[in-house]
CSV table of C-alpha atoms in Angstrom, one decimal:
chain,number,residue,atom,x,y,z
A,479,UNK,CA,5.8,28.8,6.4
A,480,UNK,CA,3.4,28.1,7.8
A,481,UNK,CA,2.2,26.2,11.2
A,482,UNK,CA,3.2,22.6,11.3
A,483,UNK,CA,0.3,20.0,10.6
A,484,UNK,CA,0.0,16.3,10.7
A,485,UNK,CA,-2.0,14.4,7.8
A,486,UNK,CA,-2.8,10.9,8.8
A,487,UNK,CA,-4.2,8.3,6.4
A,488,UNK,CA,-5.0,4.9,8.2
A,489,UNK,CA,-6.8,2.5,6.5
A,490,UNK,CA,-8.2,-0.7,7.8
A,491,UNK,CA,-10.7,-3.8,6.0
A,492,UNK,CA,-13.1,-4.3,8.9
A,493,UNK,CA,-15.8,-6.4,6.5
A,494,UNK,CA,-16.5,-6.0,3.0
A,495,UNK,CA,-19.6,-6.0,1.1
A,496,UNK,CA,-20.1,-8.8,-1.2
A,497,UNK,CA,-17.2,-10.6,-1.0
A,498,UNK,CA,-14.3,-8.2,-0.5
A,499,UNK,CA,-15.3,-5.9,-3.3
A,500,UNK,CA,-16.3,-2.8,-1.3
A,501,UNK,CA,-17.5,-1.4,2.0
A,502,UNK,CA,-21.5,-1.0,3.1
A,503,UNK,CA,-22.2,3.1,3.3
A,504,UNK,CA,-23.4,2.6,7.3
A,505,UNK,CA,-20.0,1.7,7.6
A,506,UNK,CA,-18.6,4.6,6.2
A,507,UNK,CA,-21.5,7.0,8.2
A,508,UNK,CA,-20.7,5.6,11.0
A,509,UNK,CA,-16.8,6.4,11.0
A,510,UNK,CA,-17.8,9.7,9.6
A,511,UNK,CA,-20.2,10.0,13.1
A,512,UNK,CA,-17.4,8.5,15.7
A,513,UNK,CA,-14.4,11.1,13.7
A,514,UNK,CA,-16.8,14.2,14.0
A,515,UNK,CA,-17.1,13.8,17.7
A,516,UNK,CA,-13.6,14.1,18.2
A,517,UNK,CA,-11.8,17.6,19.5
A,518,UNK,CA,-8.7,16.0,18.2
A,519,UNK,CA,-8.8,17.0,14.7
A,520,UNK,CA,-8.9,19.7,12.5
A,521,UNK,CA,-10.1,18.4,9.5
A,522,UNK,CA,-11.6,14.6,8.2
A,523,UNK,CA,-12.3,12.8,5.2
A,524,UNK,CA,-13.8,9.2,5.0
A,525,UNK,CA,-14.1,7.7,1.8
A,526,UNK,CA,-13.8,3.4,1.2
A,527,UNK,CA,-10.9,2.0,-1.8
A,528,UNK,CA,-12.3,-1.5,-2.6
A,529,UNK,CA,-13.1,-3.2,0.9
A,530,UNK,CA,-11.0,-0.7,3.0
A,531,UNK,CA,-11.8,1.8,4.8
A,532,UNK,CA,-9.6,5.0,4.6
A,533,UNK,CA,-9.4,7.5,7.2
A,534,UNK,CA,-7.6,10.9,6.5
A,535,UNK,CA,-7.2,13.3,9.3
A,536,UNK,CA,-5.9,16.3,10.0
A,537,UNK,CA,-4.5,17.8,13.3
A,538,UNK,CA,-1.6,19.5,15.4
A,539,UNK,CA,-0.3,16.9,17.6
A,540,UNK,CA,2.2,15.3,15.2
A,541,UNK,CA,3.3,11.7,14.0
A,542,UNK,CA,2.9,8.6,16.2
A,543,UNK,CA,0.4,10.4,18.6
A,544,UNK,CA,-1.3,7.6,20.7
A,545,UNK,CA,-5.0,9.6,21.0
A,546,UNK,CA,-5.2,9.8,17.4
A,547,UNK,CA,-4.4,5.9,16.9
A,548,UNK,CA,-6.6,5.4,19.1
A,549,UNK,CA,-9.4,7.4,17.5
A,550,UNK,CA,-8.7,5.3,14.8
A,551,UNK,CA,-8.7,2.2,16.6
A,552,UNK,CA,-12.2,3.1,17.9
A,553,UNK,CA,-13.0,4.1,14.6
A,554,UNK,CA,-12.6,0.7,13.5
A,555,UNK,CA,-14.0,-1.7,16.2
A,556,UNK,CA,-17.5,1.1,16.0
A,557,UNK,CA,-17.1,0.1,12.2
A,558,UNK,CA,-16.6,-3.8,13.3
A,559,UNK,CA,-19.8,-4.1,15.1
A,560,UNK,CA,-21.7,-2.7,12.0
A,561,UNK,CA,-20.1,-5.2,9.7
A,562,UNK,CA,-20.7,-7.9,12.1
A,563,UNK,CA,-24.8,-6.8,12.4
A,564,UNK,CA,-24.8,-7.0,8.5
A,565,UNK,CA,-23.0,-10.4,8.5
A,566,UNK,CA,-20.5,-8.4,6.3
A,567,UNK,CA,-17.8,-10.4,4.7
A,568,UNK,CA,-14.0,-10.5,7.0
A,569,UNK,CA,-15.7,-8.6,9.6
A,570,UNK,CA,-13.3,-7.0,11.6
A,571,UNK,CA,-10.3,-9.0,9.7
A,572,UNK,CA,-7.4,-6.1,9.8
A,573,UNK,CA,-8.1,-5.8,13.6
A,574,UNK,CA,-5.5,-8.3,14.9
A,575,UNK,CA,-5.7,-7.5,18.6
A,576,UNK,CA,-8.6,-7.6,21.0
A,577,UNK,CA,-7.6,-3.9,22.6
A,578,UNK,CA,-5.6,-1.3,21.8
A,579,UNK,CA,-2.0,-0.7,22.8
A,580,UNK,CA,-0.4,3.0,22.4
A,581,UNK,CA,0.2,2.5,19.0
A,582,UNK,CA,-2.0,1.5,16.3
A,583,UNK,CA,1.3,0.1,14.3
A,584,UNK,CA,1.8,-3.4,14.6
A,585,UNK,CA,-2.2,-4.0,15.1
A,586,UNK,CA,-3.2,-4.6,11.8
A,587,UNK,CA,-4.4,-1.2,10.3
A,588,UNK,CA,-1.9,0.7,7.4
A,589,UNK,CA,-0.9,4.0,8.3
A,590,UNK,CA,1.4,6.9,6.5
A,591,UNK,CA,1.4,10.7,8.0
A,592,UNK,CA,3.6,13.6,7.6
A,593,UNK,CA,4.2,16.5,9.6
A,594,UNK,CA,4.1,19.2,7.0
A,595,UNK,CA,4.8,23.0,8.0
A,596,UNK,CA,2.5,24.7,5.2
A,597,UNK,CA,3.4,26.6,2.6
A,598,UNK,CA,1.9,29.2,0.7
A,599,UNK,CA,0.2,26.6,-0.9
A,600,UNK,CA,0.4,22.9,0.1
A,601,UNK,CA,-1.4,20.4,-1.9
A,602,UNK,CA,-1.2,16.8,-1.5
A,603,UNK,CA,-2.2,13.9,-3.3
A,604,UNK,CA,-3.2,10.8,-1.1
A,605,UNK,CA,-2.8,7.4,-3.1
A,606,UNK,CA,-4.8,4.2,-1.8
A,607,UNK,CA,-4.4,0.7,-3.2
A,608,UNK,CA,-6.5,-2.2,-2.6
A,609,UNK,CA,-5.7,-5.9,-3.5
A,610,UNK,CA,-2.0,-5.5,-3.1
A,611,UNK,CA,1.4,-4.9,-1.3
A,612,UNK,CA,3.0,-1.8,0.2
A,613,UNK,CA,6.0,-2.6,-2.2
A,614,UNK,CA,3.6,-1.7,-4.9
A,615,UNK,CA,4.6,2.1,-4.6
A,616,UNK,CA,8.1,1.6,-5.3
A,617,UNK,CA,7.8,1.8,-9.1
A,618,UNK,CA,5.7,4.9,-9.2
A,619,UNK,CA,7.9,6.8,-6.4
A,620,UNK,CA,11.0,6.0,-7.7
A,621,UNK,CA,9.8,7.3,-11.5
A,622,UNK,CA,8.4,10.3,-9.4
A,623,UNK,CA,11.4,11.4,-7.4
A,624,UNK,CA,13.9,9.8,-9.0
A,625,UNK,CA,14.0,9.7,-12.9
A,626,UNK,CA,14.0,12.3,-15.3
A,627,UNK,CA,12.5,11.1,-18.0
A,628,UNK,CA,8.8,11.0,-15.9
A,629,UNK,CA,9.7,14.1,-13.6
A,630,UNK,CA,11.4,16.6,-16.0
A,631,UNK,CA,11.7,19.1,-13.0
A,632,UNK,CA,14.5,16.9,-11.6
A,633,UNK,CA,16.6,18.4,-14.8
A,634,UNK,CA,15.2,22.2,-15.1
A,635,UNK,CA,13.5,22.9,-11.8
A,636,UNK,CA,16.1,24.6,-9.4
A,637,UNK,CA,14.4,23.7,-6.4
A,638,UNK,CA,14.3,20.1,-7.6
A,639,UNK,CA,17.7,19.4,-9.1
A,640,UNK,CA,19.4,18.3,-6.2
A,641,UNK,CA,17.5,15.3,-6.1
A,642,UNK,CA,15.8,13.5,-2.9
A,643,UNK,CA,16.7,11.0,0.1
A,644,UNK,CA,14.7,7.7,-0.4
A,645,UNK,CA,14.4,5.9,3.1
A,646,UNK,CA,14.0,1.8,2.0
A,647,UNK,CA,13.1,-0.5,4.6
A,648,UNK,CA,13.7,-4.3,4.9
A,649,UNK,CA,10.2,-5.7,5.7
A,650,UNK,CA,11.7,-9.1,7.1
A,651,UNK,CA,14.8,-8.0,9.3
A,652,UNK,CA,12.6,-4.8,10.1
A,653,UNK,CA,16.1,-2.9,9.2
A,654,UNK,CA,15.9,0.3,7.1
A,655,UNK,CA,19.1,1.9,4.4
A,656,UNK,CA,19.2,5.6,3.1
A,657,UNK,CA,19.9,6.0,-0.6
A,658,UNK,CA,20.5,9.9,-2.1
A,659,UNK,CA,19.6,10.1,-5.7
A,660,UNK,CA,20.7,10.4,-8.3
A,661,UNK,CA,24.2,8.7,-7.1
A,662,UNK,CA,22.6,5.9,-5.0
A,663,UNK,CA,19.9,4.9,-7.8
A,664,UNK,CA,22.0,2.1,-9.2
A,665,UNK,CA,22.5,0.5,-5.7
A,666,UNK,CA,18.9,1.5,-4.6
A,667,UNK,CA,17.4,-0.1,-7.8
A,668,UNK,CA,19.1,-3.5,-6.1
A,669,UNK,CA,16.4,-3.6,-3.3
A,670,UNK,CA,13.2,-1.7,-4.6
A,671,UNK,CA,13.4,-3.8,-7.4
A,672,UNK,CA,11.9,-6.5,-4.8
A,673,UNK,CA,9.1,-4.8,-3.5
A,674,UNK,CA,8.2,-7.9,-1.5
A,675,UNK,CA,11.1,-7.6,1.4
A,676,UNK,CA,12.0,-3.7,0.6
A,677,UNK,CA,9.4,-0.9,0.7
A,678,UNK,CA,10.2,2.8,0.1
A,679,UNK,CA,8.7,4.2,3.3
A,680,UNK,CA,9.6,7.9,3.4
A,681,UNK,CA,11.2,10.4,1.0
A,682,UNK,CA,13.0,13.4,1.6
A,683,UNK,CA,13.5,17.3,-0.4
A,684,UNK,CA,17.9,16.8,-0.2
A,685,UNK,CA,18.1,20.6,0.1
A,686,UNK,CA,15.8,21.8,3.0
A,687,UNK,CA,15.6,18.1,4.6
A,688,UNK,CA,11.4,18.8,4.3
A,689,UNK,CA,9.4,15.2,3.9
A,690,UNK,CA,8.0,14.7,0.7
A,691,UNK,CA,6.4,11.7,0.3
A,692,UNK,CA,5.4,8.6,2.9
A,693,UNK,CA,3.9,5.3,2.6
A,694,UNK,CA,2.7,2.9,4.8
A,695,UNK,CA,4.7,-0.3,5.2
A,696,UNK,CA,2.9,-2.6,7.5
A,697,UNK,CA,2.7,-6.3,6.4
A,698,UNK,CA,-0.2,-7.9,7.4
A,699,UNK,CA,0.9,-11.9,6.8
A,700,UNK,CA,3.9,-10.8,8.9
A,701,UNK,CA,2.4,-9.5,11.8
A,702,UNK,CA,-0.3,-12.0,11.9
A,703,UNK,CA,1.6,-14.8,11.1
A,704,UNK,CA,-1.2,-16.2,8.5
A,705,UNK,CA,-2.7,-15.3,5.4
A,706,UNK,CA,-5.3,-12.8,6.2
A,707,UNK,CA,-5.9,-10.6,3.5
A,708,UNK,CA,-3.6,-8.5,1.5
A,709,UNK,CA,-1.7,-4.9,3.0
A,710,UNK,CA,-4.0,-2.8,0.4
A,711,UNK,CA,-1.2,0.3,1.3
A,712,UNK,CA,-1.4,4.3,1.5
A,713,UNK,CA,1.0,7.0,-0.1
A,714,UNK,CA,0.8,10.6,0.9
A,715,UNK,CA,3.3,13.2,-2.0
A,716,UNK,CA,3.6,16.4,-1.6
A,717,UNK,CA,3.4,18.2,-5.0
A,718,UNK,CA,4.6,21.7,-7.0
A,719,UNK,CA,7.2,24.0,-5.5
A,720,UNK,CA,10.1,22.0,-5.1
A,721,UNK,CA,8.4,18.4,-5.5
A,722,UNK,CA,6.9,17.1,-8.2
A,723,UNK,CA,4.3,18.8,-10.2
A,724,UNK,CA,0.5,16.5,-9.7
A,725,UNK,CA,1.2,15.5,-13.3
A,726,UNK,CA,4.5,14.2,-12.5
A,727,UNK,CA,3.1,12.4,-9.2
A,728,UNK,CA,0.3,11.0,-11.4
A,729,UNK,CA,2.1,10.2,-14.4
A,730,UNK,CA,3.5,6.4,-13.5
A,731,UNK,CA,0.1,4.9,-13.2
A,732,UNK,CA,-0.5,5.8,-17.0
A,733,UNK,CA,1.4,2.7,-17.3
A,734,UNK,CA,0.1,0.0,-15.4
A,735,UNK,CA,2.8,-2.3,-13.5
A,736,UNK,CA,2.3,-5.5,-12.2
A,737,UNK,CA,2.0,-5.8,-8.3
A,738,UNK,CA,1.3,-8.8,-6.3
A,739,UNK,CA,-1.9,-9.4,-4.1
A,740,UNK,CA,-4.9,-10.1,-6.2
A,741,UNK,CA,-7.3,-12.9,-5.4
A,742,UNK,CA,-6.4,-14.4,-1.9
A,743,UNK,CA,-3.2,-11.9,-2.0
A,744,UNK,CA,-1.7,-14.7,-4.1
A,745,UNK,CA,-1.0,-13.3,-7.7
A,746,UNK,CA,0.4,-11.0,-9.6
A,747,UNK,CA,-1.7,-8.5,-11.6
A,748,UNK,CA,-1.7,-4.7,-12.4
A,749,UNK,CA,-2.3,-2.2,-10.8
A,750,UNK,CA,-5.3,-0.3,-12.4
A,751,UNK,CA,-6.2,3.7,-11.7
A,752,UNK,CA,-9.6,4.1,-11.1
A,753,UNK,CA,-11.7,6.9,-10.0
A,754,UNK,CA,-13.6,6.2,-6.5
A,755,UNK,CA,-16.5,5.0,-7.8
A,756,UNK,CA,-14.8,2.5,-10.2
A,757,UNK,CA,-12.7,1.3,-6.9
A,758,UNK,CA,-14.6,-1.7,-6.5
A,759,UNK,CA,-12.8,-4.7,-7.8
A,760,UNK,CA,-14.8,-7.5,-8.8
A,761,UNK,CA,-12.8,-9.6,-11.3
A,762,UNK,CA,-10.8,-12.2,-10.0
A,763,UNK,CA,-11.5,-9.8,-6.8
A,764,UNK,CA,-9.5,-7.7,-8.6
A,765,UNK,CA,-7.1,-6.7,-10.5
A,766,UNK,CA,-5.5,-4.6,-8.0
A,767,UNK,CA,-6.7,-0.6,-7.8
A,768,UNK,CA,-5.0,2.5,-7.2
A,769,UNK,CA,-7.4,5.6,-6.4
A,770,UNK,CA,-5.7,9.2,-6.1
A,771,UNK,CA,-7.2,12.0,-4.1
A,772,UNK,CA,-6.2,15.6,-4.6
A,773,UNK,CA,-6.3,18.2,-1.8
A,774,UNK,CA,-4.8,21.3,-0.9
A,775,UNK,CA,-4.2,22.0,3.1
A,776,UNK,CA,-4.9,25.1,4.2
A,777,UNK,CA,-4.6,25.5,7.9
A,778,UNK,CA,-5.3,21.9,8.3
A,779,UNK,CA,-8.6,22.0,6.3
A,780,UNK,CA,-8.7,19.7,3.3
A,781,UNK,CA,-9.7,21.4,0.7
A,782,UNK,CA,-11.4,18.9,-1.7
A,783,UNK,CA,-11.1,16.4,-2.8
A,784,UNK,CA,-10.4,15.8,-6.3
A,785,UNK,CA,-10.6,12.2,-7.9
A,786,UNK,CA,-7.8,12.6,-9.8
A,787,UNK,CA,-7.7,9.2,-11.7
A,788,UNK,CA,-11.3,10.5,-12.7
A,789,UNK,CA,-10.0,11.6,-16.7
A,790,UNK,CA,-10.2,10.2,-19.7
A,791,UNK,CA,-6.7,10.9,-19.8
A,792,UNK,CA,-6.2,7.5,-17.8
A,793,UNK,CA,-8.5,5.4,-20.1
A,794,UNK,CA,-5.8,4.1,-21.7
A,795,UNK,CA,-4.2,2.8,-19.1
A,796,UNK,CA,-7.2,1.2,-17.7
A,797,UNK,CA,-7.4,0.0,-21.4
A,798,UNK,CA,-4.0,-1.6,-20.8
A,799,UNK,CA,-4.6,-2.9,-17.3
A,800,UNK,CA,-7.3,-5.0,-18.9
A,801,UNK,CA,-5.8,-6.5,-21.0
A,802,UNK,CA,-2.6,-7.7,-19.4
A,803,UNK,CA,-5.3,-9.3,-16.4
A,804,UNK,CA,-6.3,-10.7,-19.8
A,805,UNK,CA,-3.0,-12.5,-20.1
A,806,UNK,CA,-2.1,-13.3,-16.6
A,807,UNK,CA,-5.5,-14.7,-16.0
A,808,UNK,CA,-4.3,-17.4,-18.9
A,809,UNK,CA,-1.3,-18.6,-16.9
A,810,UNK,CA,-3.8,-19.8,-13.8
A,811,UNK,CA,-1.6,-21.3,-11.1
A,812,UNK,CA,1.0,-21.1,-12.7
A,813,UNK,CA,3.8,-18.5,-12.0
A,814,UNK,CA,4.1,-15.7,-13.1
A,815,UNK,CA,0.5,-15.0,-12.4
A,816,UNK,CA,0.8,-17.3,-9.0
A,817,UNK,CA,3.7,-15.7,-6.5
A,818,UNK,CA,6.5,-17.3,-5.9
A,819,UNK,CA,6.7,-19.6,-3.2
A,820,UNK,CA,8.9,-17.4,-0.8
A,821,UNK,CA,5.1,-15.3,-0.8
A,822,UNK,CA,3.0,-18.5,-1.1
A,823,UNK,CA,3.9,-19.7,2.6
A,824,UNK,CA,1.0,-18.0,4.4
A,825,UNK,CA,-1.3,-19.9,1.8
A,826,UNK,CA,-1.8,-24.0,1.4
A,827,UNK,CA,1.7,-24.7,0.3
A,828,UNK,CA,2.5,-25.5,4.0
A,829,UNK,CA,-0.1,-27.6,4.3
A,830,UNK,CA,0.6,-29.8,1.1
A,831,UNK,CA,3.8,-30.1,1.4
A,832,UNK,CA,3.3,-31.2,4.9
A,833,UNK,CA,1.1,-33.6,3.7
A,834,UNK,CA,3.3,-34.8,0.5
A,835,UNK,CA,6.7,-35.0,2.6
A,836,UNK,CA,6.6,-38.8,2.8
A,837,UNK,CA,5.9,-38.8,-0.9
A,838,UNK,CA,9.3,-37.1,-1.7
A,839,UNK,CA,12.3,-39.5,-2.7
A,840,UNK,CA,15.9,-37.6,-1.7
A,841,UNK,CA,17.6,-38.7,-5.4
A,842,UNK,CA,21.3,-38.0,-4.0
A,843,UNK,CA,20.3,-40.7,-0.9
A,844,UNK,CA,18.6,-43.0,-3.2
A,845,UNK,CA,21.8,-43.0,-5.2
A,846,UNK,CA,24.2,-44.0,-2.5
A,847,UNK,CA,21.5,-46.3,-1.2
A,848,UNK,CA,21.9,-48.0,-4.8
A,849,UNK,CA,25.4,-47.6,-4.9
A,850,UNK,CA,25.6,-49.9,-1.5
A,851,UNK,CA,23.3,-52.9,-2.4
A,852,UNK,CA,24.9,-53.0,-5.9
A,853,UNK,CA,28.3,-52.8,-4.0
A,854,UNK,CA,27.3,-55.7,-1.4
A,855,UNK,CA,26.2,-57.5,-4.2
A,856,UNK,CA,29.3,-57.6,-5.8
């Protein structure tokens, strides 16, 4: 085993180029400039998916390190200044505080980080999504680490046959629970099948206890108390030699599943696997996109990336996503294309309800009043 390396992925929307479609190159250039001057990092890679800037950083300072988090915050603040100069849409929208306060969690940007002891070969896949929420990873992570029809290694690889432990977060009540696969699968599915509330945060190898995957679970609307954009989560997955193979990690995305997000974060739509060059959602601000970048870690250096969905084998998945998008769009403002009411509380729904509250008639009260009136008349 090699030295301990922390992989930190932090994303934020600090201004969109033409609405919510993409990031202006000057913002990415500014981000690279800020990170390149830092002695804290071993390596970094800056990219964008949709209107989000994604900072991929390696270092030896461990998880939840204040200096690393401040570096990311300062980077996003610097990019926000460029966005304001260019009058980009929603400049600084994911920065929910006026100043950094020791830890970037709870301030708006999404974060996923894991500390690993580098193996002889340490391949990782970093997933980055746009126009969706943290629960979007629930189905693929379940399939990757618990479904033998997706991951045959769970059956035939002696290093994986013991299964994995899932840490599931209750995003509303801020609680967590651990499930062991395969024996707890049925119980776990009760919760992760409701991705708007429950999200898989981390996954561990049951035999070694080592981290296998981690995702961001920040919910912007719960932090801000209003709708300011979807969460656009990130996820890091370790691959090979006791973990699922790269092909097993990518396979769930060959069949697009429905996720919450899309236009104004208020619609269900297919999660489309795309290459970086196609991560510029425009149709109804979507449909939601996911990019997969593969890296080899070598003493903390990010060797790569390989744009893993830039593969004709995923053409049919993209075609299917477009067909699903056609179907869902025809439903317009009706559920299940529009999200259910619990997810609409951060949109115009409360204002409309308030405006019309006096026009609602309580039928039970009206019935009682009618009966009382008829009784009095008798």
